[in-house]
Amino acid sequence: SAVISQKPSRDICQRGTSLTIQCQVDSQVTMMFWYRQQPGQSLTLIATANQGSEATYESGFVIDKFPISRPNLTFSTLTVSNMSPEDSSIYLCSVGGSSGTGTETQYFGPGTRLLVL
Amino acid sequence: GQNIDQPTEMTATEGAIVQINCTYQTSGFNGLFWYQQHAGEAPTFLSYNVLDGLEEKGRFSSFLSRSKGYSYLLLKELQMKDSASYLCAVKNSGTYKYIFGTGTRLKVLA
C-alpha cells in the first residue's frame, strides 16, 4: 500500500482567490489522480497527473480552473483557481497500488476540505 | 452511459448482518471494488471482485454477478465501528479509471 499525505487538511477561502493543494506519496508512482467529493455525492475524477507531461483532464474540468503540477514521481499539486462557493468540496489525491489480493486498487490521501465563502 | 446505483442510507443493529447492494452500467468492466469511508476520512480499500461469485474476507464478503451488473457487500457481526459510508466502484476495462457510486451511509445502532 501507499502512504499519501495532503496539505492543507482544510481551508476556508474567499471567493475569487486560489488555493494550491499538495500531495506527497511515500513511493514513486507513474500516475497520480485528483478527485473531488462534493457533499453527499460520489468521487469525481478531475484529472490524471503524469510526471513529465501535461495532466489529462476529465470532461467538465479544465486546466485554467484546475492547473496541476507533477514535478517528480512522488509529488503533485492541484490549484483551485478563482474560487466560487460551488468549489466547496473535499479534494482527494490518489495513486494506484497493490491491494495484496493480486490486483491493483486506488489508495487515497486524507483529503483537503475546502470551504469557499 | 455509465451509472452506479447504491442505496443512500441503511441502518442495522450491532451484531446483525447487513447487505449493501450495488448495480452498475458501464461501457467496460475490469473489476468491482468496495471502499469504506469514515466521516472526515479518506476511502480505504475493502474488497475486489472481477469474476462472478463470492469473495470472503473475515467479517466482510463481496459478491459479483457480471451478467446482472450487480454486486453486494455483506457485513456480518456488525460493530459500532462499522458505521461509515460504503462506496462501490467499477474499474473500466482498457483504462485506469474508476467510476464511483454515491456511497451508502450505514448506521450501526447499539
PDB file of N, CA, C and O in Angstrom, chain A residues 31 33 35 37 40-43 45 48 56 58 92 99 101 103-106 108-110 113, chain B residues 33 35 37 39-45 48 57 87 91 96-103 105:
ATOM      1  N   MET A  31       1.359   7.409 -12.120  1.00  0.00           N
ATOM      2  CA  MET A  31       0.179   8.267 -12.235  1.00  0.00           C
ATOM      3  C   MET A  31      -0.347   8.653 -10.860  1.00  0.00           C
ATOM      4  O   MET A  31      -0.402   7.831  -9.946  1.00  0.00           O
ATOM      5  N   PHE A  33      -3.766  10.802  -9.197  1.00  0.00           N
ATOM      6  CA  PHE A  33      -5.116  11.195  -9.581  1.00  0.00           C
ATOM      7  C   PHE A  33      -5.662  12.221  -8.592  1.00  0.00           C
ATOM      8  O   PHE A  33      -5.405  12.137  -7.388  1.00  0.00           O
ATOM      9  N   TYR A  35      -9.295  13.799  -7.278  1.00  0.00           N
ATOM     10  CA  TYR A  35     -10.740  13.626  -7.246  1.00  0.00           C
ATOM     11  C   TYR A  35     -11.372  14.774  -6.464  1.00  0.00           C
ATOM     12  O   TYR A  35     -10.746  15.388  -5.602  1.00  0.00           O
ATOM     13  N   GLN A  37     -14.963  15.348  -4.102  1.00  0.00           N
ATOM     14  CA  GLN A  37     -16.122  14.707  -3.482  1.00  0.00           C
ATOM     15  C   GLN A  37     -16.973  15.796  -2.859  1.00  0.00           C
ATOM     16  O   GLN A  37     -16.657  16.314  -1.785  1.00  0.00           O
ATOM     17  N   GLY A  40     -22.442  14.601  -0.053  1.00  0.00           N
ATOM     18  CA  GLY A  40     -23.471  13.653  -0.440  1.00  0.00           C
ATOM     19  C   GLY A  40     -23.324  13.102  -1.838  1.00  0.00           C
ATOM     20  O   GLY A  40     -24.254  12.461  -2.345  1.00  0.00           O
ATOM     21  N   GLN A  41     -22.191  13.319  -2.456  1.00  0.00           N
ATOM     22  CA  GLN A  41     -22.009  12.869  -3.834  1.00  0.00           C
ATOM     23  C   GLN A  41     -20.838  11.895  -3.934  1.00  0.00           C
ATOM     24  O   GLN A  41     -20.104  11.675  -2.979  1.00  0.00           O
ATOM     25  N   SER A  42     -20.704  11.309  -5.116  1.00  0.00           N
ATOM     26  CA  SER A  42     -19.638  10.340  -5.323  1.00  0.00           C
ATOM     27  C   SER A  42     -18.317  11.055  -5.589  1.00  0.00           C
ATOM     28  O   SER A  42     -18.274  12.266  -5.774  1.00  0.00           O
ATOM     29  N   LEU A  43     -17.261  10.266  -5.620  1.00  0.00           N
ATOM     30  CA  LEU A  43     -15.963  10.799  -6.003  1.00  0.00           C
ATOM     31  C   LEU A  43     -15.960  11.012  -7.511  1.00  0.00           C
ATOM     32  O   LEU A  43     -16.315  10.106  -8.275  1.00  0.00           O
ATOM     33  N   LEU A  45     -13.536  12.086 -10.736  1.00  0.00           N
ATOM     34  CA  LEU A  45     -12.160  12.275 -11.176  1.00  0.00           C
ATOM     35  C   LEU A  45     -12.033  13.617 -11.882  1.00  0.00           C
ATOM     36  O   LEU A  45     -12.776  13.890 -12.834  1.00  0.00           O
ATOM     37  N   THR A  48      -5.792  13.293 -14.267  1.00  0.00           N
ATOM     38  CA  THR A  48      -4.690  12.374 -14.006  1.00  0.00           C
ATOM     39  C   THR A  48      -3.388  13.127 -14.235  1.00  0.00           C
ATOM     40  O   THR A  48      -3.215  13.762 -15.288  1.00  0.00           O
ATOM     41  N   THR A  56      -4.046  15.070 -17.739  1.00  0.00           N
ATOM     42  CA  THR A  56      -5.195  14.717 -18.577  1.00  0.00           C
ATOM     43  C   THR A  56      -6.469  15.010 -17.796  1.00  0.00           C
ATOM     44  O   THR A  56      -6.686  14.416 -16.737  1.00  0.00           O
ATOM     45  N   GLU A  58     -10.652  15.360 -17.134  1.00  0.00           N
ATOM     46  CA  GLU A  58     -11.919  14.722 -17.446  1.00  0.00           C
ATOM     47  C   GLU A  58     -12.907  15.770 -17.955  1.00  0.00           C
ATOM     48  O   GLU A  58     -12.723  16.978 -17.762  1.00  0.00           O
ATOM     49  N   LEU A  92      -9.354  15.063  -3.118  1.00  0.00           N
ATOM     50  CA  LEU A  92      -8.583  13.892  -2.730  1.00  0.00           C
ATOM     51  C   LEU A  92      -7.555  13.552  -3.785  1.00  0.00           C
ATOM     52  O   LEU A  92      -7.849  13.539  -4.980  1.00  0.00           O
ATOM     53  N   SER A  99      -3.249  -4.288  -3.964  1.00  0.00           N
ATOM     54  CA  SER A  99      -4.230  -4.479  -2.898  1.00  0.00           C
ATOM     55  C   SER A  99      -3.847  -5.627  -1.986  1.00  0.00           C
ATOM     56  O   SER A  99      -4.460  -5.841  -0.954  1.00  0.00           O
ATOM     57  N   THR A 101      -4.193  -8.641  -2.959  1.00  0.00           N
ATOM     58  CA  THR A 101      -5.029  -9.759  -3.403  1.00  0.00           C
ATOM     59  C   THR A 101      -4.847 -10.005  -4.887  1.00  0.00           C
ATOM     60  O   THR A 101      -5.722 -10.532  -5.546  1.00  0.00           O
ATOM     61  N   THR A 103      -4.516  -7.732  -7.278  1.00  0.00           N
ATOM     62  CA  THR A 103      -4.962  -6.687  -8.173  1.00  0.00           C
ATOM     63  C   THR A 103      -4.502  -5.336  -7.653  1.00  0.00           C
ATOM     64  O   THR A 103      -4.020  -5.217  -6.541  1.00  0.00           O
ATOM     65  N   GLU A 104      -4.668  -4.352  -8.512  1.00  0.00           N
ATOM     66  CA  GLU A 104      -4.328  -3.005  -8.103  1.00  0.00           C
ATOM     67  C   GLU A 104      -5.597  -2.289  -7.669  1.00  0.00           C
ATOM     68  O   GLU A 104      -6.664  -2.488  -8.245  1.00  0.00           O
ATOM     69  N   THR A 105      -5.468  -1.442  -6.672  1.00  0.00           N
ATOM     70  CA  THR A 105      -6.592  -0.637  -6.248  1.00  0.00           C
ATOM     71  C   THR A 105      -6.110   0.795  -6.087  1.00  0.00           C
ATOM     72  O   THR A 105      -4.949   1.102  -6.322  1.00  0.00           O
ATOM     73  N   GLN A 106      -7.011   1.661  -5.716  1.00  0.00           N
ATOM     74  CA  GLN A 106      -6.657   3.060  -5.513  1.00  0.00           C
ATOM     75  C   GLN A 106      -6.469   3.310  -4.023  1.00  0.00           C
ATOM     76  O   GLN A 106      -7.252   2.835  -3.190  1.00  0.00           O
ATOM     77  N   PHE A 108      -6.008   6.462  -1.262  1.00  0.00           N
ATOM     78  CA  PHE A 108      -6.372   7.868  -1.193  1.00  0.00           C
ATOM     79  C   PHE A 108      -5.636   8.591  -0.083  1.00  0.00           C
ATOM     80  O   PHE A 108      -5.372   8.022   0.979  1.00  0.00           O
ATOM     81  N   GLY A 109      -5.341   9.860  -0.353  1.00  0.00           N
ATOM     82  CA  GLY A 109      -4.866  10.730   0.703  1.00  0.00           C
ATOM     83  C   GLY A 109      -6.007  11.095   1.627  1.00  0.00           C
ATOM     84  O   GLY A 109      -7.167  10.791   1.354  1.00  0.00           O
ATOM     85  N   PRO A 110      -5.690  11.786   2.726  1.00  0.00           N
ATOM     86  CA  PRO A 110      -6.717  12.122   3.722  1.00  0.00           C
ATOM     87  C   PRO A 110      -7.685  13.192   3.261  1.00  0.00           C
ATOM     88  O   PRO A 110      -8.711  13.418   3.903  1.00  0.00           O
ATOM     89  N   ARG A 113     -10.338  19.614   2.834  1.00  0.00           N
ATOM     90  CA  ARG A 113     -11.713  20.124   2.930  1.00  0.00           C
ATOM     91  C   ARG A 113     -11.698  21.613   2.677  1.00  0.00           C
ATOM     92  O   ARG A 113     -11.121  22.371   3.449  1.00  0.00           O
TER      93      ARG A 113
ATOM     94  N   PHE B  33     -14.959  -2.767  -7.018  1.00  0.00           N
ATOM     95  CA  PHE B  33     -14.274  -2.520  -5.751  1.00  0.00           C
ATOM     96  C   PHE B  33     -15.256  -1.969  -4.726  1.00  0.00           C
ATOM     97  O   PHE B  33     -16.177  -1.225  -5.062  1.00  0.00           O
ATOM     98  N   TYR B  35     -15.146   0.222  -1.084  1.00  0.00           N
ATOM     99  CA  TYR B  35     -14.326   1.024  -0.191  1.00  0.00           C
ATOM    100  C   TYR B  35     -15.162   1.415   1.021  1.00  0.00           C
ATOM    101  O   TYR B  35     -16.375   1.599   0.923  1.00  0.00           O
ATOM    102  N   GLN B  37     -15.523   4.409   3.948  1.00  0.00           N
ATOM    103  CA  GLN B  37     -15.109   5.788   4.219  1.00  0.00           C
ATOM    104  C   GLN B  37     -15.769   6.271   5.503  1.00  0.00           C
ATOM    105  O   GLN B  37     -16.977   6.517   5.533  1.00  0.00           O
ATOM    106  N   ALA B  39     -16.486   9.118   8.352  1.00  0.00           N
ATOM    107  CA  ALA B  39     -16.725  10.556   8.234  1.00  0.00           C
ATOM    108  C   ALA B  39     -15.427  11.321   8.439  1.00  0.00           C
ATOM    109  O   ALA B  39     -14.710  11.103   9.418  1.00  0.00           O
ATOM    110  N   GLY B  40     -15.126  12.203   7.499  1.00  0.00           N
ATOM    111  CA  GLY B  40     -13.939  13.036   7.611  1.00  0.00           C
ATOM    112  C   GLY B  40     -12.641  12.347   7.257  1.00  0.00           C
ATOM    113  O   GLY B  40     -11.566  12.915   7.446  1.00  0.00           O
ATOM    114  N   GLU B  41     -12.731  11.118   6.742  1.00  0.00           N
ATOM    115  CA  GLU B  41     -11.516  10.390   6.397  1.00  0.00           C
ATOM    116  C   GLU B  41     -11.523   9.985   4.933  1.00  0.00           C
ATOM    117  O   GLU B  41     -12.526  10.097   4.237  1.00  0.00           O
ATOM    118  N   ALA B  42     -10.382   9.477   4.457  1.00  0.00           N
ATOM    119  CA  ALA B  42     -10.269   9.022   3.073  1.00  0.00           C
ATOM    120  C   ALA B  42     -10.881   7.634   2.915  1.00  0.00           C
ATOM    121  O   ALA B  42     -10.944   6.862   3.871  1.00  0.00           O
ATOM    122  N   PRO B  43     -11.344   7.302   1.717  1.00  0.00           N
ATOM    123  CA  PRO B  43     -11.809   5.935   1.469  1.00  0.00           C
ATOM    124  C   PRO B  43     -10.669   4.934   1.616  1.00  0.00           C
ATOM    125  O   PRO B  43      -9.533   5.216   1.234  1.00  0.00           O
ATOM    126  N   THR B  44     -10.979   3.757   2.161  1.00  0.00           N
ATOM    127  CA  THR B  44      -9.990   2.690   2.257  1.00  0.00           C
ATOM    128  C   THR B  44     -10.523   1.442   1.571  1.00  0.00           C
ATOM    129  O   THR B  44     -11.720   1.136   1.642  1.00  0.00           O
ATOM    130  N   PHE B  45      -9.638   0.711   0.924  1.00  0.00           N
ATOM    131  CA  PHE B  45      -9.996  -0.465   0.138  1.00  0.00           C
ATOM    132  C   PHE B  45     -10.500  -1.590   1.038  1.00  0.00           C
ATOM    133  O   PHE B  45      -9.897  -1.908   2.055  1.00  0.00           O
ATOM    134  N   TYR B  48     -12.444  -6.674  -3.673  1.00  0.00           N
ATOM    135  CA  TYR B  48     -12.351  -6.614  -5.129  1.00  0.00           C
ATOM    136  C   TYR B  48     -12.961  -7.878  -5.713  1.00  0.00           C
ATOM    137  O   TYR B  48     -12.692  -8.992  -5.236  1.00  0.00           O
ATOM    138  N   LYS B  57     -13.748 -12.244   3.252  1.00  0.00           N
ATOM    139  CA  LYS B  57     -12.574 -11.636   3.887  1.00  0.00           C
ATOM    140  C   LYS B  57     -12.963 -11.292   5.318  1.00  0.00           C
ATOM    141  O   LYS B  57     -13.330 -10.167   5.627  1.00  0.00           O
ATOM    142  N   LEU B  87     -18.570   2.668  -0.435  1.00  0.00           N
ATOM    143  CA  LEU B  87     -18.567   3.095  -1.828  1.00  0.00           C
ATOM    144  C   LEU B  87     -18.321   1.910  -2.747  1.00  0.00           C
ATOM    145  O   LEU B  87     -17.376   1.146  -2.548  1.00  0.00           O
ATOM    146  N   LYS B  91     -14.014  -0.397 -12.191  1.00  0.00           N
ATOM    147  CA  LYS B  91     -12.850  -0.008 -12.996  1.00  0.00           C
ATOM    148  C   LYS B  91     -13.156  -0.321 -14.449  1.00  0.00           C
ATOM    149  O   LYS B  91     -13.554  -1.441 -14.784  1.00  0.00           O
ATOM    150  N   TYR B  96      -7.430   3.123 -16.734  1.00  0.00           N
ATOM    151  CA  TYR B  96      -7.063   3.096 -15.314  1.00  0.00           C
ATOM    152  C   TYR B  96      -8.140   3.761 -14.459  1.00  0.00           C
ATOM    153  O   TYR B  96      -7.945   3.973 -13.285  1.00  0.00           O
ATOM    154  N   LYS B  97      -9.275   4.103 -15.073  1.00  0.00           N
ATOM    155  CA  LYS B  97     -10.232   4.968 -14.382  1.00  0.00           C
ATOM    156  C   LYS B  97     -11.267   4.174 -13.602  1.00  0.00           C
ATOM    157  O   LYS B  97     -11.717   3.117 -14.021  1.00  0.00           O
ATOM    158  N   TYR B  98     -11.650   4.727 -12.457  1.00  0.00           N
ATOM    159  CA  TYR B  98     -12.664   4.148 -11.599  1.00  0.00           C
ATOM    160  C   TYR B  98     -13.906   5.045 -11.624  1.00  0.00           C
ATOM    161  O   TYR B  98     -13.797   6.264 -11.553  1.00  0.00           O
ATOM    162  N   ILE B  99     -15.077   4.428 -11.691  1.00  0.00           N
ATOM    163  CA  ILE B  99     -16.338   5.155 -11.574  1.00  0.00           C
ATOM    164  C   ILE B  99     -16.918   4.798 -10.212  1.00  0.00           C
ATOM    165  O   ILE B  99     -17.109   3.618  -9.906  1.00  0.00           O
ATOM    166  N   PHE B 100     -17.201   5.820  -9.407  1.00  0.00           N
ATOM    167  CA  PHE B 100     -17.681   5.591  -8.049  1.00  0.00           C
ATOM    168  C   PHE B 100     -19.180   5.829  -7.936  1.00  0.00           C
ATOM    169  O   PHE B 100     -19.730   6.741  -8.556  1.00  0.00           O
ATOM    170  N   GLY B 101     -19.827   5.013  -7.109  1.00  0.00           N
ATOM    171  CA  GLY B 101     -21.194   5.282  -6.709  1.00  0.00           C
ATOM    172  C   GLY B 101     -21.205   6.381  -5.651  1.00  0.00           C
ATOM    173  O   GLY B 101     -20.156   6.800  -5.159  1.00  0.00           O
ATOM    174  N   THR B 102     -22.404   6.831  -5.282  1.00  0.00           N
ATOM    175  CA  THR B 102     -22.515   7.916  -4.315  1.00  0.00           C
ATOM    176  C   THR B 102     -22.276   7.444  -2.884  1.00  0.00           C
ATOM    177  O   THR B 102     -22.127   8.253  -1.985  1.00  0.00           O
ATOM    178  N   GLY B 103     -22.237   6.123  -2.687  1.00  0.00           N
ATOM    179  CA  GLY B 103     -21.973   5.614  -1.353  1.00  0.00           C
ATOM    180  C   GLY B 103     -23.248   5.352  -0.568  1.00  0.00           C
ATOM    181  O   GLY B 103     -24.270   6.002  -0.770  1.00  0.00           O
ATOM    182  N   ARG B 105     -24.566   5.237   3.325  1.00  0.00           N
ATOM    183  CA  ARG B 105     -24.223   5.568   4.717  1.00  0.00           C
ATOM    184  C   ARG B 105     -24.862   4.536   5.626  1.00  0.00           C
ATOM    185  O   ARG B 105     -26.081   4.423   5.695  1.00  0.00           O
TER     186      ARG B 105
END
